[in-house]
Amino acid sequence: MPALNRVVGTRLLYFFILGDVLGAGVYVLIGEIAGRSGGAVWLPLLVALGLACLTAGSYAELATKYPRAGGSAHYTTLAFGPAAGSLVGFCMLAAGVVSVAALARGFASDYLAELVTLPTVAVVVVFLLVLAALNIRGVRESLGANVVATLVELGGLLLVIGLGAWILLRGDADPGRLTALGTAEHGAAGAILAGAVLAYYSFVGFETSVNLAEEVADPRRSYPRALFGALLTAGVVYVLLGLLTSAAVPTDVLAGSSGPLLEVVRIAGGVPERLFAVIALVAVANGALLTGIMGSRLAYGMARDGLLPAALARVLPRRRTPWMAVLVTTAASVALALTGEIDALAETLVLLLLVVFTGVNAAAIALRRDAGTGDHFRVPIAVPVLGIASCLLLATQVAAEVWLRGLVLIGIGVLLAAVNEVRRRRGGELADTADQASKSR
């Protein structure tokens, strides 16, 4: 199979991860977190950061040990065989496709309505086609656009932090809300966990970067620095947002808003709401672009490993980008975006990623004795063990109706795993038969 170009350095990779983590999640979910946890929004965000760093440790070890585009699917295949790799890879791929669909719906809704009113269907289709074209053009061009977009969306979040601090300094905020934990449905501990599930969604995105490992010039040096640097940057920004947004905006108003960060802009005054809507749209588009890159590279890697049809491994001769994988994953995202709502899509994404993260943490444990391809980053064995525990804990907080939707996709992944296992066994039997025939001659 043709290889991908190694053109990504530490800086581009850092911005890739930061841009994906600082995506649309925080722009829409702080209000939902407040509704589940109360005014102490910062605490579930801090807990979610700690839980995300556990699984990120496993990814850092595996990505530097096996720098290949298949990512999660490749690791679990090495550890547990192609059936497990098929299941985890499909769940990761499905999560990426679902995420892009959800972000396309998000782009076509509230923030865009601040600027112009357009048919949702037309916006979704054109939006996804433009992202696919940029993805096919090349990873360097895509990540170059991501650097600009990440600076814009980070600037928007810093703007909200600054406005929240201004509201606090002029005496219009209520710091007492920062210690208000619990709701009518949840006590203090339950409120932290319920909020942490949604906050966890704001930190996911780091897992997409392992699918670029084959395009990173020096993954063993660059990947851990970029990964943990981006997560810590996002964590600081998110905790500050949680503190200042909750102090500036009454909890009930925050919980009831579909554009919670706009509430801070409105209370502070002085900044046009339409300008902030543009910033939010850039954040949504950037998240969709980066997730689309991940999905296409994952499909390419799985196809190259024989876990998906070989056609998905086709690469443009000149640009060396997986064009067939881009087209297929984009088509699936269009179909989902036109048939699902953003909240249902986002909730399903969380469940699929918990399945993936459990598999990756288990693979990190199982592959500890394998030397891999050379020197690599290592974490203590307790990190992947605690990573598995964190996934199981968060899974207990997923609603029953989300499980019903998610199990349909997981069931498709199980079917794919079974097909690949049958193919593997038949291939082994044919090889044995050929060997016996050769010996008999």
Tab-separated table of C-alpha atoms in Angstrom:
chain	number	residue	atom	x	y	z
A	1	MET	CA	0.000	0.000	0.000
A	2	PRO	CA	1.257	3.553	-0.704
A	3	ALA	CA	2.521	5.493	2.320
A	4	LEU	CA	1.440	8.958	3.475
A	5	ASN	CA	3.720	12.004	3.523
A	6	ARG	CA	5.490	12.832	6.834
A	7	VAL	CA	4.993	16.609	6.773
A	8	VAL	CA	3.502	17.374	10.227
A	9	GLY	CA	5.702	18.854	12.955
A	10	THR	CA	5.116	19.450	16.674
A	11	ARG	CA	3.549	22.886	16.201
A	12	LEU	CA	1.049	21.759	13.568
A	13	LEU	CA	0.179	18.681	15.628
A	14	TYR	CA	-0.304	20.802	18.781
A	15	PHE	CA	-2.709	23.085	16.943
A	16	PHE	CA	-4.465	20.082	15.395
A	17	ILE	CA	-5.182	18.607	18.848
A	18	LEU	CA	-5.959	21.961	20.452
A	19	GLY	CA	-8.267	22.904	17.599
A	20	ASP	CA	-10.141	19.625	17.856
A	21	VAL	CA	-10.490	19.802	21.652
A	22	LEU	CA	-11.466	23.480	21.591
A	23	GLY	CA	-14.223	22.690	19.117
A	24	ALA	CA	-17.932	23.237	19.253
A	25	GLY	CA	-18.443	21.310	22.504
A	26	VAL	CA	-17.571	24.083	24.915
A	27	TYR	CA	-19.530	26.631	22.878
A	28	VAL	CA	-22.779	24.736	23.433
A	29	LEU	CA	-22.317	22.449	26.457
A	30	ILE	CA	-21.505	24.741	29.388
A	31	GLY	CA	-25.209	25.475	29.766
A	32	GLU	CA	-26.040	21.769	29.753
A	33	ILE	CA	-23.344	21.101	32.363
A	34	ALA	CA	-24.824	23.828	34.565
A	35	GLY	CA	-28.232	22.195	34.245
A	36	ARG	CA	-26.846	18.877	35.506
A	37	SER	CA	-24.342	20.017	38.122
A	38	GLY	CA	-25.426	23.462	39.335
A	39	GLY	CA	-23.374	26.638	39.427
A	40	ALA	CA	-20.038	24.904	40.116
A	41	VAL	CA	-19.508	24.242	36.406
A	42	TRP	CA	-15.730	24.359	36.791
A	43	LEU	CA	-15.627	21.206	38.934
A	44	PRO	CA	-17.044	18.707	36.381
A	45	LEU	CA	-14.741	20.295	33.792
A	46	LEU	CA	-11.727	19.702	36.042
A	47	VAL	CA	-12.803	16.109	36.753
A	48	ALA	CA	-13.322	15.465	33.039
A	49	LEU	CA	-9.821	16.790	32.286
A	50	GLY	CA	-8.290	14.340	34.765
A	51	LEU	CA	-10.248	11.412	33.312
A	52	ALA	CA	-9.333	12.389	29.752
A	53	CYS	CA	-5.627	12.578	30.641
A	54	LEU	CA	-5.685	8.935	31.771
A	55	THR	CA	-6.745	7.655	28.362
A	56	ALA	CA	-4.530	10.244	26.663
A	57	GLY	CA	-1.569	8.615	28.421
A	58	SER	CA	-2.387	5.294	26.781
A	59	TYR	CA	-2.713	6.987	23.403
A	60	ALA	CA	0.650	8.726	23.849
A	61	GLU	CA	2.373	5.409	24.539
A	62	LEU	CA	0.724	3.541	21.688
A	63	ALA	CA	1.018	6.323	19.091
A	64	THR	CA	4.778	6.618	19.650
A	65	LYS	CA	5.183	2.857	19.801
A	66	TYR	CA	3.163	2.127	16.628
A	67	PRO	CA	3.022	5.341	14.529
A	68	ARG	CA	0.499	4.209	11.936
A	69	ALA	CA	-2.662	5.773	10.530
A	70	GLY	CA	-5.007	3.057	11.819
A	71	GLY	CA	-4.802	4.407	15.380
A	72	SER	CA	-7.213	2.741	17.795
A	73	ALA	CA	-8.050	-0.071	15.376
A	74	HIS	CA	-4.390	-0.855	14.756
A	75	TYR	CA	-3.556	-0.991	18.485
A	76	THR	CA	-6.411	-3.334	19.371
A	77	THR	CA	-5.665	-5.523	16.358
A	78	LEU	CA	-2.095	-5.972	17.564
A	79	ALA	CA	-3.254	-6.709	21.095
A	80	PHE	CA	-6.351	-8.855	20.576
A	81	GLY	CA	-6.596	-9.741	16.882
A	82	PRO	CA	-8.528	-8.412	13.875
A	83	ALA	CA	-11.974	-9.046	15.369
A	84	ALA	CA	-11.318	-6.676	18.285
A	85	GLY	CA	-9.591	-4.239	15.942
A	86	SER	CA	-12.600	-4.250	13.655
A	87	LEU	CA	-15.002	-3.511	16.520
A	88	VAL	CA	-12.949	-0.699	18.067
A	89	GLY	CA	-12.038	0.740	14.687
A	90	PHE	CA	-15.640	0.741	13.527
A	91	CYS	CA	-16.818	2.415	16.758
A	92	MET	CA	-14.114	5.061	16.334
A	93	LEU	CA	-15.009	5.551	12.703
A	94	ALA	CA	-18.725	5.730	13.542
A	95	ALA	CA	-17.986	8.254	16.294
A	96	GLY	CA	-16.090	10.428	13.827
A	97	VAL	CA	-18.842	10.275	11.226
A	98	VAL	CA	-21.491	11.002	13.890
A	99	SER	CA	-19.431	13.906	15.226
A	100	VAL	CA	-19.059	15.524	11.803
A	101	ALA	CA	-22.806	15.122	11.251
A	102	ALA	CA	-23.569	16.728	14.619
A	103	LEU	CA	-21.216	19.631	13.910
A	104	ALA	CA	-22.798	20.142	10.500
A	105	ARG	CA	-26.181	20.425	12.226
A	106	GLY	CA	-24.622	22.796	14.746
A	107	PHE	CA	-23.217	24.969	11.974
A	108	ALA	CA	-26.647	25.195	10.354
A	109	SER	CA	-28.527	26.191	13.526
A	110	ASP	CA	-28.430	28.899	16.210
A	111	TYR	CA	-25.142	30.687	15.594
A	112	LEU	CA	-25.717	30.882	11.824
A	113	ALA	CA	-29.213	32.235	12.491
A	114	GLU	CA	-27.570	35.285	14.103
A	115	LEU	CA	-26.225	36.156	10.652
A	116	VAL	CA	-28.560	34.787	7.984
A	117	THR	CA	-31.503	32.456	7.520
A	118	LEU	CA	-30.850	29.597	5.098
A	119	PRO	CA	-32.387	26.137	4.537
A	120	THR	CA	-30.779	23.629	6.899
A	121	VAL	CA	-30.466	20.929	4.235
A	122	ALA	CA	-28.604	23.199	1.827
A	123	VAL	CA	-26.256	24.477	4.533
A	124	VAL	CA	-25.434	20.964	5.748
A	125	VAL	CA	-24.690	19.594	2.259
A	126	VAL	CA	-22.577	22.546	1.076
A	127	PHE	CA	-20.726	22.711	4.406
A	128	LEU	CA	-19.723	19.035	4.287
A	129	LEU	CA	-18.743	19.148	0.603
A	130	VAL	CA	-16.440	22.124	1.194
A	131	LEU	CA	-14.766	20.320	4.103
A	132	ALA	CA	-14.307	17.201	1.969
A	133	ALA	CA	-12.650	19.240	-0.794
A	134	LEU	CA	-10.196	20.790	1.674
A	135	ASN	CA	-9.477	17.353	3.161
A	136	ILE	CA	-8.751	15.860	-0.269
A	137	ARG	CA	-6.535	18.790	-1.246
A	138	GLY	CA	-3.977	17.824	1.408
A	139	VAL	CA	-3.240	17.492	5.098
A	140	ARG	CA	-0.748	20.380	5.075
A	141	GLU	CA	-3.366	22.733	3.631
A	142	SER	CA	-6.010	21.428	6.042
A	143	LEU	CA	-3.769	21.842	9.078
A	144	GLY	CA	-2.625	25.255	7.883
A	145	ALA	CA	-6.263	26.358	7.836
A	146	ASN	CA	-6.650	24.742	11.257
A	147	VAL	CA	-3.911	26.948	12.778
A	148	VAL	CA	-5.808	30.086	11.741
A	149	ALA	CA	-9.169	28.683	12.839
A	150	THR	CA	-7.775	27.499	16.179
A	151	LEU	CA	-6.386	30.957	16.913
A	152	VAL	CA	-9.803	32.450	16.086
A	153	GLU	CA	-11.757	30.048	18.304
A	154	LEU	CA	-9.216	30.325	21.113
A	155	GLY	CA	-9.483	34.090	20.779
A	156	GLY	CA	-13.261	33.796	21.119
A	157	LEU	CA	-12.947	31.795	24.319
A	158	LEU	CA	-10.367	34.227	25.722
A	159	LEU	CA	-12.761	37.043	24.824
A	160	VAL	CA	-15.508	35.403	26.888
A	161	ILE	CA	-13.042	34.937	29.759
A	162	GLY	CA	-12.112	38.620	29.557
A	163	LEU	CA	-15.750	39.710	29.438
A	164	GLY	CA	-16.579	37.465	32.390
A	165	ALA	CA	-13.712	38.999	34.378
A	166	TRP	CA	-15.013	42.474	33.480
A	167	ILE	CA	-18.500	41.576	34.709
A	168	LEU	CA	-16.952	40.276	37.928
A	169	LEU	CA	-14.804	43.399	38.466
A	170	ARG	CA	-17.674	45.813	37.913
A	171	GLY	CA	-19.750	44.002	40.555
A	172	ASP	CA	-22.429	42.441	38.336
A	173	ALA	CA	-21.406	38.807	38.980
A	174	ASP	CA	-22.241	36.446	41.836
A	175	PRO	CA	-19.177	34.426	42.961
A	176	GLY	CA	-21.405	32.504	45.380
A	177	ARG	CA	-22.687	30.421	42.463
A	178	LEU	CA	-19.237	28.870	42.065
A	179	THR	CA	-19.771	26.654	45.122
A	180	ALA	CA	-23.375	25.708	44.303
A	181	LEU	CA	-23.238	21.982	43.534
A	182	GLY	CA	-26.239	19.706	43.059
A	183	THR	CA	-29.678	19.882	41.489
A	184	ALA	CA	-33.144	18.543	42.184
A	185	GLU	CA	-32.175	15.341	40.340
A	186	HIS	CA	-28.625	14.915	41.675
A	187	GLY	CA	-26.796	15.307	44.969
A	188	ALA	CA	-23.247	16.655	45.057
A	189	ALA	CA	-21.477	13.455	43.923
A	190	GLY	CA	-24.129	12.631	41.327
A	191	ALA	CA	-24.002	16.199	40.016
A	192	ILE	CA	-20.240	15.990	39.486
A	193	LEU	CA	-20.529	12.730	37.533
A	194	ALA	CA	-23.545	13.849	35.517
A	195	GLY	CA	-21.774	17.055	34.577
A	196	ALA	CA	-18.488	15.262	33.929
A	197	VAL	CA	-20.063	13.074	31.222
A	198	LEU	CA	-20.982	16.157	29.197
A	199	ALA	CA	-17.745	17.917	30.096
A	200	TYR	CA	-15.850	14.847	28.872
A	201	TYR	CA	-17.282	15.483	25.413
A	202	SER	CA	-15.594	18.901	25.486
A	203	PHE	CA	-12.177	17.261	25.947
A	204	VAL	CA	-12.459	14.462	23.393
A	205	GLY	CA	-10.729	15.128	20.135
A	206	PHE	CA	-7.242	14.209	21.259
A	207	GLU	CA	-7.916	10.636	20.098
A	208	THR	CA	-8.265	11.767	16.485
A	209	SER	CA	-4.637	12.861	16.333
A	210	VAL	CA	-3.200	9.318	16.498
A	211	ASN	CA	-4.476	8.780	12.978
A	212	LEU	CA	-1.985	11.423	11.842
A	213	ALA	CA	0.973	9.596	13.426
A	214	GLU	CA	2.056	8.279	10.030
A	215	GLU	CA	2.181	11.866	8.716
A	216	VAL	CA	4.161	13.251	11.698
A	217	ALA	CA	7.851	13.801	10.975
A	218	ASP	CA	9.062	12.650	14.422
A	219	PRO	CA	6.115	11.082	16.330
A	220	ARG	CA	8.164	9.823	19.292
A	221	ARG	CA	9.294	13.350	20.110
A	222	SER	CA	6.377	15.413	18.842
A	223	TYR	CA	3.298	13.480	19.863
A	224	PRO	CA	3.504	13.485	23.706
A	225	ARG	CA	4.487	17.167	23.761
A	226	ALA	CA	1.680	18.185	21.442
A	227	LEU	CA	-0.918	15.957	23.120
A	228	PHE	CA	-0.419	16.922	26.755
A	229	GLY	CA	0.389	20.524	25.893
A	230	ALA	CA	-2.904	20.854	24.026
A	231	LEU	CA	-4.934	19.107	26.748
A	232	LEU	CA	-3.491	21.287	29.497
A	233	THR	CA	-4.053	24.432	27.434
A	234	ALA	CA	-7.666	23.432	26.862
A	235	GLY	CA	-8.082	22.529	30.541
A	236	VAL	CA	-6.928	25.946	31.740
A	237	VAL	CA	-9.216	27.698	29.252
A	238	TYR	CA	-12.211	25.518	30.148
A	239	VAL	CA	-11.843	25.881	33.918
A	240	LEU	CA	-11.541	29.660	33.576
A	241	LEU	CA	-14.623	29.637	31.339
A	242	GLY	CA	-16.518	27.576	33.883
A	243	LEU	CA	-15.594	29.911	36.725
A	244	LEU	CA	-16.313	33.211	35.002
A	245	THR	CA	-19.346	32.133	32.970
A	246	SER	CA	-21.079	30.680	36.005
A	247	ALA	CA	-20.308	33.758	38.113
A	248	ALA	CA	-21.492	36.137	35.383
A	249	VAL	CA	-24.710	34.396	34.274
A	250	PRO	CA	-27.478	33.073	36.552
A	251	THR	CA	-27.462	29.274	36.545
A	252	ASP	CA	-31.041	28.942	35.274
A	253	VAL	CA	-30.336	31.321	32.388
A	254	LEU	CA	-27.119	29.472	31.540
A	255	ALA	CA	-28.850	26.075	31.666
A	256	GLY	CA	-31.704	27.239	29.435
A	257	SER	CA	-29.573	28.805	26.693
A	258	SER	CA	-28.629	27.086	23.425
A	259	GLY	CA	-25.782	29.594	23.048
A	260	PRO	CA	-24.504	29.915	26.627
A	261	LEU	CA	-21.380	31.912	25.808
A	262	LEU	CA	-23.520	34.482	24.014
A	263	GLU	CA	-25.188	35.165	27.367
A	264	VAL	CA	-21.869	36.435	28.726
A	265	VAL	CA	-21.434	38.666	25.666
A	266	ARG	CA	-24.939	40.092	26.139
A	267	ILE	CA	-24.453	40.837	29.845
A	268	ALA	CA	-21.025	42.408	29.335
A	269	GLY	CA	-22.045	44.579	26.405
A	270	GLY	CA	-19.673	46.330	24.032
A	271	VAL	CA	-19.068	43.343	21.736
A	272	PRO	CA	-21.400	42.732	18.751
A	273	GLU	CA	-23.227	39.448	19.136
A	274	ARG	CA	-22.937	38.848	15.404
A	275	LEU	CA	-19.145	38.993	15.661
A	276	PHE	CA	-19.129	36.341	18.341
A	277	ALA	CA	-21.494	34.223	16.248
A	278	VAL	CA	-18.893	34.262	13.455
A	279	ILE	CA	-16.217	33.106	15.908
A	280	ALA	CA	-18.474	30.268	17.082
A	281	LEU	CA	-19.099	29.197	13.484
A	282	VAL	CA	-15.351	29.073	12.852
A	283	ALA	CA	-15.012	26.822	15.916
A	284	VAL	CA	-17.727	24.470	14.685
A	285	ALA	CA	-16.278	24.330	11.161
A	286	ASN	CA	-12.780	23.685	12.459
A	287	GLY	CA	-13.953	20.830	14.672
A	288	ALA	CA	-15.753	19.258	11.735
A	289	LEU	CA	-12.687	19.608	9.488
A	290	LEU	CA	-10.346	17.972	11.974
A	291	THR	CA	-12.756	15.148	12.766
A	292	GLY	CA	-13.263	14.597	9.048
A	293	ILE	CA	-9.494	14.259	8.611
A	294	MET	CA	-9.444	11.696	11.419
A	295	GLY	CA	-12.317	9.671	9.980
A	296	SER	CA	-10.823	9.461	6.510
A	297	ARG	CA	-7.367	8.483	7.846
A	298	LEU	CA	-8.896	5.869	10.127
A	299	ALA	CA	-10.895	4.367	7.248
A	300	TYR	CA	-7.710	4.375	5.138
A	301	GLY	CA	-5.725	2.657	7.895
A	302	MET	CA	-8.389	0.019	8.522
A	303	ALA	CA	-8.656	-0.701	4.800
A	304	ARG	CA	-4.889	-1.093	4.561
A	305	ASP	CA	-5.013	-3.538	7.489
A	306	GLY	CA	-7.723	-5.545	5.719
A	307	LEU	CA	-10.494	-4.566	8.179
A	308	LEU	CA	-12.507	-2.565	5.620
A	309	PRO	CA	-12.838	-2.835	1.816
A	310	ALA	CA	-9.497	-2.246	0.068
A	311	ALA	CA	-11.006	0.505	-2.098
A	312	LEU	CA	-10.938	2.833	0.919
A	313	ALA	CA	-7.117	2.720	0.846
A	314	ARG	CA	-6.938	4.422	-2.557
A	315	VAL	CA	-4.691	7.504	-2.512
A	316	LEU	CA	-4.409	10.361	-4.994
A	317	PRO	CA	-1.159	9.817	-6.940
A	318	ARG	CA	0.014	13.425	-6.645
A	319	ARG	CA	-1.385	14.713	-3.347
A	320	ARG	CA	-1.108	11.386	-1.468
A	321	THR	CA	-4.451	11.887	0.294
A	322	PRO	CA	-7.011	9.059	0.846
A	323	TRP	CA	-9.667	10.454	-1.493
A	324	MET	CA	-11.971	7.438	-1.510
A	325	ALA	CA	-12.075	7.315	2.301
A	326	VAL	CA	-12.852	11.051	2.379
A	327	LEU	CA	-15.772	10.665	-0.046
A	328	VAL	CA	-17.301	7.666	1.735
A	329	THR	CA	-17.082	9.130	5.252
A	330	THR	CA	-18.455	12.461	3.991
A	331	ALA	CA	-21.418	10.734	2.358
A	332	ALA	CA	-22.201	8.933	5.630
A	333	SER	CA	-22.015	12.213	7.573
A	334	VAL	CA	-24.383	13.880	5.110
A	335	ALA	CA	-26.907	11.057	5.549
A	336	LEU	CA	-26.735	11.243	9.365
A	337	ALA	CA	-26.886	15.036	9.470
A	338	LEU	CA	-30.028	15.063	7.346
A	339	THR	CA	-31.800	12.445	9.467
A	340	GLY	CA	-30.722	13.176	13.066
A	341	GLU	CA	-30.781	15.987	15.624
A	342	ILE	CA	-27.637	17.414	17.188
A	343	ASP	CA	-28.382	16.357	20.780
A	344	ALA	CA	-29.049	12.713	19.854
A	345	LEU	CA	-25.948	12.603	17.673
A	346	ALA	CA	-23.712	14.096	20.389
A	347	GLU	CA	-24.923	11.687	23.071
A	348	THR	CA	-24.344	8.692	20.826
A	349	LEU	CA	-20.834	9.933	20.106
A	350	VAL	CA	-19.908	9.856	23.807
A	351	LEU	CA	-21.017	6.244	24.183
A	352	LEU	CA	-19.088	5.105	21.099
A	353	LEU	CA	-15.926	6.792	22.339
A	354	LEU	CA	-16.182	5.115	25.739
A	355	VAL	CA	-16.135	1.756	23.937
A	356	VAL	CA	-13.089	2.863	21.937
A	357	PHE	CA	-11.235	4.218	24.969
A	358	THR	CA	-11.829	1.018	26.929
A	359	GLY	CA	-10.319	-0.993	24.076
A	360	VAL	CA	-7.307	1.317	23.732
A	361	ASN	CA	-6.529	1.256	27.458
A	362	ALA	CA	-6.802	-2.542	27.431
A	363	ALA	CA	-4.469	-2.692	24.416
A	364	ALA	CA	-1.909	-0.519	26.212
A	365	ILE	CA	-1.864	-3.079	29.039
A	366	ALA	CA	-1.721	-6.119	26.748
A	367	LEU	CA	1.133	-4.723	24.618
A	368	ARG	CA	3.420	-3.677	27.475
A	369	ARG	CA	5.922	-6.483	26.719
A	370	ASP	CA	6.129	-5.697	23.003
A	371	ALA	CA	9.122	-3.500	22.149
A	372	GLY	CA	7.282	-1.889	19.242
A	373	THR	CA	9.278	-0.036	16.578
A	374	GLY	CA	11.906	1.449	18.924
A	375	ASP	CA	12.147	3.935	21.789
A	376	HIS	CA	8.759	5.322	22.730
A	377	PHE	CA	6.888	7.258	25.411
A	378	ARG	CA	5.794	5.158	28.413
A	379	VAL	CA	3.257	5.670	31.203
A	380	PRO	CA	2.925	3.732	34.481
A	381	ILE	CA	0.743	0.614	34.203
A	382	ALA	CA	-1.721	2.243	36.610
A	383	VAL	CA	-2.623	4.833	33.954
A	384	PRO	CA	-4.388	2.492	31.470
A	385	VAL	CA	-5.939	0.540	34.375
A	386	LEU	CA	-7.460	3.735	35.769
A	387	GLY	CA	-8.382	4.721	32.216
A	388	ILE	CA	-10.557	1.602	31.897
A	389	ALA	CA	-12.141	2.318	35.290
A	390	SER	CA	-12.925	5.900	34.242
A	391	CYS	CA	-14.659	4.709	31.052
A	392	LEU	CA	-16.799	2.218	32.977
A	393	LEU	CA	-17.696	4.897	35.524
A	394	LEU	CA	-18.783	7.362	32.849
A	395	ALA	CA	-20.727	4.636	31.001
A	396	THR	CA	-22.955	4.223	34.069
A	397	GLN	CA	-24.073	7.836	33.566
A	398	VAL	CA	-25.198	7.361	29.951
A	399	ALA	CA	-28.988	7.432	29.563
A	400	ALA	CA	-30.849	4.257	28.621
A	401	GLU	CA	-32.241	5.702	25.375
A	402	VAL	CA	-28.712	6.589	24.260
A	403	TRP	CA	-27.636	3.007	24.924
A	404	LEU	CA	-30.444	1.790	22.666
A	405	ARG	CA	-29.267	3.987	19.788
A	406	GLY	CA	-25.612	3.246	20.390
A	407	LEU	CA	-26.100	-0.505	20.559
A	408	VAL	CA	-27.367	-0.475	16.969
A	409	LEU	CA	-24.042	0.964	15.775
A	410	ILE	CA	-22.053	-1.271	18.113
A	411	GLY	CA	-23.999	-4.246	16.734
A	412	ILE	CA	-22.881	-3.330	13.205
A	413	GLY	CA	-19.327	-3.218	14.515
A	414	VAL	CA	-19.729	-6.683	16.053
A	415	LEU	CA	-21.026	-8.009	12.716
A	416	LEU	CA	-18.021	-6.521	10.896
A	417	ALA	CA	-15.722	-8.084	13.502
A	418	ALA	CA	-17.334	-11.488	12.956
A	419	VAL	CA	-16.936	-11.222	9.171
A	420	ASN	CA	-13.257	-10.287	9.508
A	421	GLU	CA	-12.666	-13.157	11.940
A	422	VAL	CA	-14.227	-15.650	9.489
A	423	ARG	CA	-12.072	-14.251	6.682
A	424	ARG	CA	-8.970	-14.561	8.838
A	425	ARG	CA	-9.684	-18.185	9.706
A	426	ARG	CA	-10.466	-19.112	6.114
A	427	GLY	CA	-7.274	-17.403	5.011
A	428	GLY	CA	-5.346	-19.402	7.596
A	429	GLU	CA	-6.950	-22.659	6.476
A	430	LEU	CA	-6.134	-21.937	2.834
A	431	ALA	CA	-2.524	-21.156	3.776
A	432	ASP	CA	-2.268	-24.437	5.722
A	433	THR	CA	-3.718	-26.359	2.790
A	434	ALA	CA	-1.209	-24.750	0.405
A	435	ASP	CA	1.659	-25.610	2.745
A	436	GLN	CA	0.542	-29.247	2.980
A	437	ALA	CA	0.234	-29.496	-0.797
A	438	SER	CA	3.705	-28.007	-1.231
A	439	LYS	CA	5.199	-30.509	1.242
A	440	SER	CA	3.470	-33.479	-0.444
A	441	ARG	CA	5.176	-32.593	-3.709
